[in-house]
Short mmCIF file of N, CA, C and O in Angstrom, two decimals:
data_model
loop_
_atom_site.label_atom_id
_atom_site.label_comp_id
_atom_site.label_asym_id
_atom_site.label_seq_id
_atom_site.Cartn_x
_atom_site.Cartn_y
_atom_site.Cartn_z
N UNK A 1 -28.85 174.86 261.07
CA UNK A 1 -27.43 175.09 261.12
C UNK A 1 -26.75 173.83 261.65
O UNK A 1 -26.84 173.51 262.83
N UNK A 2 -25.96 173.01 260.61
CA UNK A 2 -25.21 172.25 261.32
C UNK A 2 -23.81 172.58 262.04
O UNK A 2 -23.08 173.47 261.62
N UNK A 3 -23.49 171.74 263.20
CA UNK A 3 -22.14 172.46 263.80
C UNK A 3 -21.25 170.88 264.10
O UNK A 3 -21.69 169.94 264.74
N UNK A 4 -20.06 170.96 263.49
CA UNK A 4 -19.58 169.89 263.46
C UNK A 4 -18.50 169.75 264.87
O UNK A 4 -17.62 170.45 265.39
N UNK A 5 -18.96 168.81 265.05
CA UNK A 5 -18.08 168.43 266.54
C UNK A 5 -16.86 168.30 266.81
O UNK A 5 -16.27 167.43 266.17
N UNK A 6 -16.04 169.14 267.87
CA UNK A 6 -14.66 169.12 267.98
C UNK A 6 -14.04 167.59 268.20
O UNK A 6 -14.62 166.69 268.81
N UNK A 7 -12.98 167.50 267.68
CA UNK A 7 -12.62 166.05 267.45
C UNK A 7 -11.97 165.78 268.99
O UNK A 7 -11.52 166.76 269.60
N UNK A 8 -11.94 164.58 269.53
CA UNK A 8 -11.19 164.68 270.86
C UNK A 8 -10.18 164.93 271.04
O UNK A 8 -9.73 163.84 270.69
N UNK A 9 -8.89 165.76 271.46
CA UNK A 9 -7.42 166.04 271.63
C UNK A 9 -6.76 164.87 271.96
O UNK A 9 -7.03 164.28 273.01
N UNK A 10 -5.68 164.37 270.94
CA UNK A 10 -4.81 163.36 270.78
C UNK A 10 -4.48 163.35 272.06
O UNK A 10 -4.19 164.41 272.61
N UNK A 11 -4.47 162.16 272.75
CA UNK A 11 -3.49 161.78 273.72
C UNK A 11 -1.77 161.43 273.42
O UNK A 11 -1.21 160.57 272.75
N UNK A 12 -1.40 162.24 274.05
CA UNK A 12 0.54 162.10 274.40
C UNK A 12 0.40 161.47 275.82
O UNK A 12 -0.30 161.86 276.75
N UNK A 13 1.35 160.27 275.75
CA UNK A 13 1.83 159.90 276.30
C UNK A 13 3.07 160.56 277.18
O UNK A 13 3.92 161.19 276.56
N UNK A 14 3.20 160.39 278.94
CA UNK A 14 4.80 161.05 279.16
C UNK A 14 5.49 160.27 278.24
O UNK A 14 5.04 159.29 277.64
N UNK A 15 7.17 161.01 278.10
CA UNK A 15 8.17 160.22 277.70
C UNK A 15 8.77 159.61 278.70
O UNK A 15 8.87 160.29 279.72
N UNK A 16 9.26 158.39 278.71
CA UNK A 16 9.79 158.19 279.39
C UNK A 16 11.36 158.73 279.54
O UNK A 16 11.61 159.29 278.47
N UNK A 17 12.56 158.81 280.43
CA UNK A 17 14.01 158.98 280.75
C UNK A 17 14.66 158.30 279.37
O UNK A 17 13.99 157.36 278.93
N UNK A 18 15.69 158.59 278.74
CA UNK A 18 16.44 158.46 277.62
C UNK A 18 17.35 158.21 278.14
O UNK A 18 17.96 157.41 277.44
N UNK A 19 18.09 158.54 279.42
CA UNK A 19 19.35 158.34 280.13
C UNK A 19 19.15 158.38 281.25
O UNK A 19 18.11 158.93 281.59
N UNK A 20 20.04 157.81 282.31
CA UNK A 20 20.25 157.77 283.27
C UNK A 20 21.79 158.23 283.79
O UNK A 20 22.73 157.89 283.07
N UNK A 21 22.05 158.91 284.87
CA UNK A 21 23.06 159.46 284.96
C UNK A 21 24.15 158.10 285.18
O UNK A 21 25.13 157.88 284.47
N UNK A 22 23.83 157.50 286.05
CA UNK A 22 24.83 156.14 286.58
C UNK A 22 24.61 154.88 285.50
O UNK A 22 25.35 153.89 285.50
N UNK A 23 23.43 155.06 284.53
CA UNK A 23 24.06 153.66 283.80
C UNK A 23 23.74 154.00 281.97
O UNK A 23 23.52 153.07 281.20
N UNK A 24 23.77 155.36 281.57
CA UNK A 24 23.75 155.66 280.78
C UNK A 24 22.29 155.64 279.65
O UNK A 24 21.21 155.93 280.16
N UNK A 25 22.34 155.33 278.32
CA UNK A 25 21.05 155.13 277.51
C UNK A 25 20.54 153.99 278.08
O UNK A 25 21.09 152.97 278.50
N UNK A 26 18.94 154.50 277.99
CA UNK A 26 18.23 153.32 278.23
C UNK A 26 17.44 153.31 276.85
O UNK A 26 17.30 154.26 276.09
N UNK A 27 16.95 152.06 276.71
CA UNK A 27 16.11 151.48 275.38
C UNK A 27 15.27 151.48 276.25
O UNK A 27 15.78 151.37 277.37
N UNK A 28 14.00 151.58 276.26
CA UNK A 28 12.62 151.22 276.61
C UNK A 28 11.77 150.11 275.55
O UNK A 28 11.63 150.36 274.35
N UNK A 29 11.29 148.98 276.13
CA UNK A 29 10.12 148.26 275.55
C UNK A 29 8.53 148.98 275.21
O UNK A 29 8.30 150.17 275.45
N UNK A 30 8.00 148.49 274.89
CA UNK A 30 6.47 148.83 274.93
C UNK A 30 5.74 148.59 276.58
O UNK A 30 5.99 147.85 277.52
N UNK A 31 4.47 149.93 276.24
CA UNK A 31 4.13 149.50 277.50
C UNK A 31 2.89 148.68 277.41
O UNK A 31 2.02 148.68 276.54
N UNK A 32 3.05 147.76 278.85
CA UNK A 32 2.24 146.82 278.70
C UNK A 32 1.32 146.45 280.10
O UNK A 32 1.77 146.40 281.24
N UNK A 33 -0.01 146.21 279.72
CA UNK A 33 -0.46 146.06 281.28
C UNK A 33 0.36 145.24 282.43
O UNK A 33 1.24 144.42 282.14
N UNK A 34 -0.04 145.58 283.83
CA UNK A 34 1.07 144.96 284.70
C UNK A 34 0.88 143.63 285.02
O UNK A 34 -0.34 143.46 285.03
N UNK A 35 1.36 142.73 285.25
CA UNK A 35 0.85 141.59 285.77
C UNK A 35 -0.33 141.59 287.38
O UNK A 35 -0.28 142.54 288.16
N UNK A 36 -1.13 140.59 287.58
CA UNK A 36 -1.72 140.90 288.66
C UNK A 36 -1.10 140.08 289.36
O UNK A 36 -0.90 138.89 289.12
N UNK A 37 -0.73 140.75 290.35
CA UNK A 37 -0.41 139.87 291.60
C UNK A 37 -1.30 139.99 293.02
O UNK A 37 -1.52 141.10 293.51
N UNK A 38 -1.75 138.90 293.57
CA UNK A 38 -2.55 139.09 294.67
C UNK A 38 -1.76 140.20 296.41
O UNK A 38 -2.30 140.72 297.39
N UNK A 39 -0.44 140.10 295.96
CA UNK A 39 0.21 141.05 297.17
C UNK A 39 0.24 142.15 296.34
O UNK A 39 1.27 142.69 296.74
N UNK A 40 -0.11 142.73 295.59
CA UNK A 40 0.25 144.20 295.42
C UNK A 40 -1.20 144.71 294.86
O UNK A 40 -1.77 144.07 293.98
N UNK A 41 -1.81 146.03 295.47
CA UNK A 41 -2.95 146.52 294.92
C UNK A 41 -2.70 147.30 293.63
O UNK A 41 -1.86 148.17 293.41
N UNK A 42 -4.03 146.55 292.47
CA UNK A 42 -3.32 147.33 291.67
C UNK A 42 -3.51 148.41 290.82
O UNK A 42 -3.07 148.65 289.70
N UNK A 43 -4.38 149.13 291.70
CA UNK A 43 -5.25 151.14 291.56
C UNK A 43 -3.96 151.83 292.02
O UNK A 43 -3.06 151.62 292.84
N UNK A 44 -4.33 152.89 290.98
CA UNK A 44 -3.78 153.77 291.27
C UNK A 44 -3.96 155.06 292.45
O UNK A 44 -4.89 155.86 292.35
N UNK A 45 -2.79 155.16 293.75
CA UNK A 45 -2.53 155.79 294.36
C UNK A 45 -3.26 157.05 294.42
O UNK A 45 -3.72 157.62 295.41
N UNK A 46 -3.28 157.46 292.96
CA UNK A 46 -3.37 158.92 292.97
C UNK A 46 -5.03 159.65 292.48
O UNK A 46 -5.52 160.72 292.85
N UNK A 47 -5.58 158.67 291.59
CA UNK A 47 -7.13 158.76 290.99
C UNK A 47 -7.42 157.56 291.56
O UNK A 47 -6.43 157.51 292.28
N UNK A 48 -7.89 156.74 291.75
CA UNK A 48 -7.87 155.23 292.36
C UNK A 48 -8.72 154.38 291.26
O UNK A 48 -9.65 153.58 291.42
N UNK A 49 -7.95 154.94 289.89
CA UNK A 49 -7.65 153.95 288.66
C UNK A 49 -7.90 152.50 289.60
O UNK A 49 -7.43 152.40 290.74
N UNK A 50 -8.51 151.68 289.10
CA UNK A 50 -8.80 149.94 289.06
C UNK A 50 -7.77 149.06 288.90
O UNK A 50 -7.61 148.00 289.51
N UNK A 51 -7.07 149.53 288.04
CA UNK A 51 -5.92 149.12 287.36
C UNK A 51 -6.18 148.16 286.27
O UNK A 51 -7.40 148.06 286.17
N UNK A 52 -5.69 147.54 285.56
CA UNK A 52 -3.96 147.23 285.74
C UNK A 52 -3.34 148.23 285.18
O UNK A 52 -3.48 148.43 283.98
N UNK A 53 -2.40 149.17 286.13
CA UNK A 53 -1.36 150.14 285.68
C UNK A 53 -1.05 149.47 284.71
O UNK A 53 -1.50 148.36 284.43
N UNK A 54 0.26 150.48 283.73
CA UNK A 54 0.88 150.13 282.35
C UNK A 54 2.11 149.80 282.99
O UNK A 54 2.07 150.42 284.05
N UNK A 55 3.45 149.00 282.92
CA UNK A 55 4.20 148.91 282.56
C UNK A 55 5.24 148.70 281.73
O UNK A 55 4.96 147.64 281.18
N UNK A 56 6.62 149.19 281.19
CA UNK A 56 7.72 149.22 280.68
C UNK A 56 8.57 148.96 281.46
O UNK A 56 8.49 149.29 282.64
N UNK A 57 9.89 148.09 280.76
CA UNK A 57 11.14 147.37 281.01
C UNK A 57 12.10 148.78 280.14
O UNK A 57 11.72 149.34 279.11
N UNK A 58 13.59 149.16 281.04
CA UNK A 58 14.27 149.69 280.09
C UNK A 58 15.43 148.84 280.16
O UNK A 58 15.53 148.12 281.16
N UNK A 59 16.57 148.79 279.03
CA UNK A 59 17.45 148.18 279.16
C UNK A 59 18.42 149.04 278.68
O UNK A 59 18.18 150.04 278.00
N UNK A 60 20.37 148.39 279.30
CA UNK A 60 21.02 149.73 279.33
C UNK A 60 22.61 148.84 278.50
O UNK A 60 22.67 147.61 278.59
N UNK A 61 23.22 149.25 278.11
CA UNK A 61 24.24 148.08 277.49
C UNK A 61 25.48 147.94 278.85
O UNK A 61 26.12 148.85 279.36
N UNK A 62 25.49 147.04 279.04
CA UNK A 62 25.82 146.29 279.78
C UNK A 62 27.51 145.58 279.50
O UNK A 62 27.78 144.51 278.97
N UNK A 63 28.18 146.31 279.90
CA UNK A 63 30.07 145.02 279.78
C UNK A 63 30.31 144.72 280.99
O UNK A 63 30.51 145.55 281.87
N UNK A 64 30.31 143.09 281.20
CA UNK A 64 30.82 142.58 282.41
C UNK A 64 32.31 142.49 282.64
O UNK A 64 33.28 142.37 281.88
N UNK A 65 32.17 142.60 283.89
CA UNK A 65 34.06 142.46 284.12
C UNK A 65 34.85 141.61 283.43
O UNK A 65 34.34 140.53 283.12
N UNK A 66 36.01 141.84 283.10
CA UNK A 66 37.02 140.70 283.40
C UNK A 66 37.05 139.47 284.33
O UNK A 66 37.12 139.60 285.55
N UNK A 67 37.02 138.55 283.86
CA UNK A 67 36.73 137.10 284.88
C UNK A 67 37.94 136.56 284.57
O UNK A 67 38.60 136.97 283.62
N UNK A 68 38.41 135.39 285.56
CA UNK A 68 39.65 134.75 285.35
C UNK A 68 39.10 133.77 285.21
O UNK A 68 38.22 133.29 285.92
N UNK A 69 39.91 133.02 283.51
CA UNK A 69 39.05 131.66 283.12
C UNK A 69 40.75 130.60 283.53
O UNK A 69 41.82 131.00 283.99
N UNK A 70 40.42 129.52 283.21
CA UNK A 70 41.29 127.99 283.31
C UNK A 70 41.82 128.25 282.07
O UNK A 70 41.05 128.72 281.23
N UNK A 71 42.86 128.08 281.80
CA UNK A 71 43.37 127.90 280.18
C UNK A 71 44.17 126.09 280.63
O UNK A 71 44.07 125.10 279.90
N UNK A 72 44.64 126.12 281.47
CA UNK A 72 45.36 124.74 281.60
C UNK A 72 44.94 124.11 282.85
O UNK A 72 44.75 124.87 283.80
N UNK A 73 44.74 122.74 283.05
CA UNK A 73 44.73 122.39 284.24
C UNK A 73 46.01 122.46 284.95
O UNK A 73 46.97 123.06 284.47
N UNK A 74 46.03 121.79 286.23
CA UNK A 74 46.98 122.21 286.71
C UNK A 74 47.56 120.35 287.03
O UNK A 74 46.84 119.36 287.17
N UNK A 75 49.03 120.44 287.05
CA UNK A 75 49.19 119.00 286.25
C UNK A 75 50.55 118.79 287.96
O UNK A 75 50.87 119.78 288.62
N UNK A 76 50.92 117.75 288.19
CA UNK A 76 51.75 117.78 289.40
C UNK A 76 52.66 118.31 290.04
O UNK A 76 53.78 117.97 289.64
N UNK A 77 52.64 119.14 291.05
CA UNK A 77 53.56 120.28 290.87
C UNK A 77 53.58 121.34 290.26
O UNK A 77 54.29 122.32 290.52
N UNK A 78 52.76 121.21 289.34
CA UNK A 78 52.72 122.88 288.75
C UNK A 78 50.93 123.67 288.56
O UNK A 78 50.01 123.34 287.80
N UNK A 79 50.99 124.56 289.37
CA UNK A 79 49.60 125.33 289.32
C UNK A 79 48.73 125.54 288.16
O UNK A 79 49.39 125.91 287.19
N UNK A 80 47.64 125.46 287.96
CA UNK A 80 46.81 125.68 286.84
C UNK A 80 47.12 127.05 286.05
O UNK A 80 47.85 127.79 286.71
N UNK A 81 46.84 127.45 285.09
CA UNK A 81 47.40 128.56 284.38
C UNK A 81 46.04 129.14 284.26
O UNK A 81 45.02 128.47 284.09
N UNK A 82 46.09 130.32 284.36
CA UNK A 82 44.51 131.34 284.25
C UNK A 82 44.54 132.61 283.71
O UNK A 82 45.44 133.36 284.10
N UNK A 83 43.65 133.07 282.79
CA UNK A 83 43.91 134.61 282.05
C UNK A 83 42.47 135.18 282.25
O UNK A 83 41.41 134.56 282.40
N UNK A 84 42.70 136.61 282.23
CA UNK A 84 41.35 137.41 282.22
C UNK A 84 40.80 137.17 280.65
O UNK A 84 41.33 137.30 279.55
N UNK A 85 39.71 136.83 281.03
CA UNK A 85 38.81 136.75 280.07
C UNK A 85 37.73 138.00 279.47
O UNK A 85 36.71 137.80 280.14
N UNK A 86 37.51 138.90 278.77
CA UNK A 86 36.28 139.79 278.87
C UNK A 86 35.09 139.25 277.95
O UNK A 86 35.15 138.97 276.75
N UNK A 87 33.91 139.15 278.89
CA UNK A 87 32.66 139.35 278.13
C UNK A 87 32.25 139.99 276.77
O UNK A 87 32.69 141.02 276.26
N UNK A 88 31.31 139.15 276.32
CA UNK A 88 30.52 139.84 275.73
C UNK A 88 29.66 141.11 276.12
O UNK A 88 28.84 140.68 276.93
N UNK A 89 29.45 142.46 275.94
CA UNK A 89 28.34 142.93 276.20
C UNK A 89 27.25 142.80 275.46
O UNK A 89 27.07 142.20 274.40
N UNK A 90 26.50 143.46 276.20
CA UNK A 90 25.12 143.12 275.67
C UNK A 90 23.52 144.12 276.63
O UNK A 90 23.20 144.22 277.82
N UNK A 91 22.97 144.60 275.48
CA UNK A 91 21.41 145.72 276.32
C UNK A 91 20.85 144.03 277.37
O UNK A 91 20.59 142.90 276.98
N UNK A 92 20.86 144.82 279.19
CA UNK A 92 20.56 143.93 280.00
C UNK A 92 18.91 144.57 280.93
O UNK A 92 18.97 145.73 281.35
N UNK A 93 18.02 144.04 281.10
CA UNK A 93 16.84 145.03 282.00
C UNK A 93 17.31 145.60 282.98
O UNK A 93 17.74 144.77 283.79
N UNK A 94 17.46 146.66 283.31
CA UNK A 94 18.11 147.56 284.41
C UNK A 94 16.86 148.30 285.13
O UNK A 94 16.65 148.47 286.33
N UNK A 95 16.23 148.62 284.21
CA UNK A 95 14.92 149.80 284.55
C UNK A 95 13.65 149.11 284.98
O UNK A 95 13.40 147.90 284.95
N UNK A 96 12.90 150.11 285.38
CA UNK A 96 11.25 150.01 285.59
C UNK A 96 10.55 150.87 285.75
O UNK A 96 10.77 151.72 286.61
N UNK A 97 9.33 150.91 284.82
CA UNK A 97 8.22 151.93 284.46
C UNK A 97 6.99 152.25 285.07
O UNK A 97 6.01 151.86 284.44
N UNK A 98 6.81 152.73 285.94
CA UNK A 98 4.97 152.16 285.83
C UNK A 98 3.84 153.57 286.06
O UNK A 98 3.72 154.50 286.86
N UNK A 99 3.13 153.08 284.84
CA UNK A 99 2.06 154.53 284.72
C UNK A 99 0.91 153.97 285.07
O UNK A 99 0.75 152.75 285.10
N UNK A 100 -0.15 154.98 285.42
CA UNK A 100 -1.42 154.78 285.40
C UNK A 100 -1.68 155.13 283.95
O UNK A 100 -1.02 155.81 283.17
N UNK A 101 -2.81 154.49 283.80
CA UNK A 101 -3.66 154.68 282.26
C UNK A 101 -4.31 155.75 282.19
O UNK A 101 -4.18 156.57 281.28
N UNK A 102 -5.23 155.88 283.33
CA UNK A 102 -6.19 157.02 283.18
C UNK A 102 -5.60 158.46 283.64
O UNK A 102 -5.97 159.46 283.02
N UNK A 103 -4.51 158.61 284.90
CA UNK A 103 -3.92 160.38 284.41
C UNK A 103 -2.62 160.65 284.94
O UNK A 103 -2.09 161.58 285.54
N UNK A 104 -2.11 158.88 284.31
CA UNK A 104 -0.84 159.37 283.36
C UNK A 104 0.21 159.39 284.40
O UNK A 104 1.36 159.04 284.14
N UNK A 105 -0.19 159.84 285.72
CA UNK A 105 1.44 159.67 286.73
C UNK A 105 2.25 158.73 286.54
O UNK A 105 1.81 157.65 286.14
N UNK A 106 3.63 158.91 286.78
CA UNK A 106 4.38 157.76 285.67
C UNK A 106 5.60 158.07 286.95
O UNK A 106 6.01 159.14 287.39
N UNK A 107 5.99 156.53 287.37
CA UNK A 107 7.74 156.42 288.31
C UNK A 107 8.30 155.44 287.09
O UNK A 107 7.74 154.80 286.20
N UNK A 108 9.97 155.67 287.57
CA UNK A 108 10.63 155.19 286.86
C UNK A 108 11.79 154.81 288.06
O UNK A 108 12.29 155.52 288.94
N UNK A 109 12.01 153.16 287.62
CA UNK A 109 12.96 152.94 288.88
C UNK A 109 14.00 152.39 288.12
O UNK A 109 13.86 151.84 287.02
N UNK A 110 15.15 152.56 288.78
CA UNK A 110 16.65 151.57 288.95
C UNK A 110 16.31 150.39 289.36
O UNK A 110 15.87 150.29 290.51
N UNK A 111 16.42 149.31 288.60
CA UNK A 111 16.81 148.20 289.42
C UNK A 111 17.19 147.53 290.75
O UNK A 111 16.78 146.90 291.72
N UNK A 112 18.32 148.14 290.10
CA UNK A 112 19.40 147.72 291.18
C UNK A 112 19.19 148.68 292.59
O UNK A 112 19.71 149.79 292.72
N UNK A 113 18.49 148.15 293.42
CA UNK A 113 18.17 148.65 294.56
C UNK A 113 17.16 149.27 294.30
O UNK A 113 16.93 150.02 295.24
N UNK A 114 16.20 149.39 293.29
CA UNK A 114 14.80 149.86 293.38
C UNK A 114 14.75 151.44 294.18
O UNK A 114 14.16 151.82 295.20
N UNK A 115 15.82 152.24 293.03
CA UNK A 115 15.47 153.62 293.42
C UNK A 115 14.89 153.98 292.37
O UNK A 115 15.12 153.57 291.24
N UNK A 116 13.60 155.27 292.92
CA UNK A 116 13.08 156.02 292.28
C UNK A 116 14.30 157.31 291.35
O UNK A 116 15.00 158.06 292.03
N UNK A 117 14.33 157.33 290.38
CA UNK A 117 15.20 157.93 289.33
C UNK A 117 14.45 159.11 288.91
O UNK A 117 14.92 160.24 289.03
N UNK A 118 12.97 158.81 288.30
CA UNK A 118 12.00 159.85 287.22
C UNK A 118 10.24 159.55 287.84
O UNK A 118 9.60 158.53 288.06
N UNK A 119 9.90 161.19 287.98
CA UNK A 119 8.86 161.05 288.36
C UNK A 119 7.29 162.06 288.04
O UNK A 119 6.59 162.71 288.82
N UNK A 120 7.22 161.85 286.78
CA UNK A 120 5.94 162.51 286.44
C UNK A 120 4.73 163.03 286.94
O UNK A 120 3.71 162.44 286.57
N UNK A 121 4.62 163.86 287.60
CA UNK A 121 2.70 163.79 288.20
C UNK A 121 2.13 164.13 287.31
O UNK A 121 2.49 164.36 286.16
N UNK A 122 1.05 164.20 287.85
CA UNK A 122 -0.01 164.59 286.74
C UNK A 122 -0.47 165.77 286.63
O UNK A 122 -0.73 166.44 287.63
N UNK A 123 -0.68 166.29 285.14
CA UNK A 123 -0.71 167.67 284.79
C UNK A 123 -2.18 168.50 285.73
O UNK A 123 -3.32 168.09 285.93
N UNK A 124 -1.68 169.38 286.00
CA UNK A 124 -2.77 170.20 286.39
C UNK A 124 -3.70 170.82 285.69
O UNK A 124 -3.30 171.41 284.68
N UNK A 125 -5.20 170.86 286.01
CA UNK A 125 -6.12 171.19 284.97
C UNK A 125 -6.32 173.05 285.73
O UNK A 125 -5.83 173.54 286.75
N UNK A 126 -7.27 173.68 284.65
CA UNK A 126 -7.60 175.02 284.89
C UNK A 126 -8.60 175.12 286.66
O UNK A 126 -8.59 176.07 287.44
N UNK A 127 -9.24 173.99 286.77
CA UNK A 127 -9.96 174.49 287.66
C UNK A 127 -9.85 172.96 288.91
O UNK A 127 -10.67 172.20 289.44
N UNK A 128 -8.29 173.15 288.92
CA UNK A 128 -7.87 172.29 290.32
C UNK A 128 -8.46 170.50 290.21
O UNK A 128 -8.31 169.62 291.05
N UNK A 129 -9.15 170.40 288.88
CA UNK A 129 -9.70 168.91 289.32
C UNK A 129 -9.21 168.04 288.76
O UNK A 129 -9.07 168.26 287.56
N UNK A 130 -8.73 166.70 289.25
CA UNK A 130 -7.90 165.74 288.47
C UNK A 130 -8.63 165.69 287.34
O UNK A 130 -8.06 166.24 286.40
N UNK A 131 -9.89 165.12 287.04
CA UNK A 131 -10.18 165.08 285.66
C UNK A 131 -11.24 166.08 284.91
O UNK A 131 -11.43 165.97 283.70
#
């Protein structure tokens, strides 16, 4: 009797956040191993994965203020002349990703001041064991 072998169950990836409340859509890059740096260990917290965790960049569209540009110099006696100018916008890196490979816990930070925003743990199995 032959018995043909169950195929392994596709891995899904978390998703990452689509929005953020304070800076709206984010685009996400691909994820990519992290860089090594000698100040930061780089196992995971939670299984003590080896690393290199995965990371992703998100980016969010971005309009800079009004700036006041020079239109004239300013010539003897009379003050330079200046108008608000507006930017270009443009998608700027705002975000940060970082998963473990092997089970998947995933933070997601703000930039700007490096707050935690989104935070995945890892799924629970039938009989309490990480893997």
């Amino acid at each position: 009797m032959v018995t043909s072998a169950q195929p392994e169950p596709a891995r899904v990836l978390p998703a990452l956040p689509d929005h953020d409340h304070e800076a709206g859509e984010i685009r996400w890059e691909r994820w990519e191993p992290a860089l090594d740096a000698s100040h930061i260990d780089p196992r995971c917290p939670t299984c003590a994965f080896p690393g290199p965790l995965s990371t992703a960049f998100g980016q969010t569209w971005y309009t800079p203020e009004p700036t006041a540009v020079r239109v004239e110099r300013s010539r003897p006696g009379q003050p330079s002349e200046w108008v608000q100018a507006q930017g270009k916008p443009y998608w700027c890196k705002t975000h940060y990703a970082v998963r473990c490979p092997q089970c998947d816990e995933m933070r997601v930070y703000r930039c700007s001041g490096w707050v935690e925003i989104y935070y995945q743990a890892v799924p629970q199995t039938d009989d309490n064991v990480l893997f």
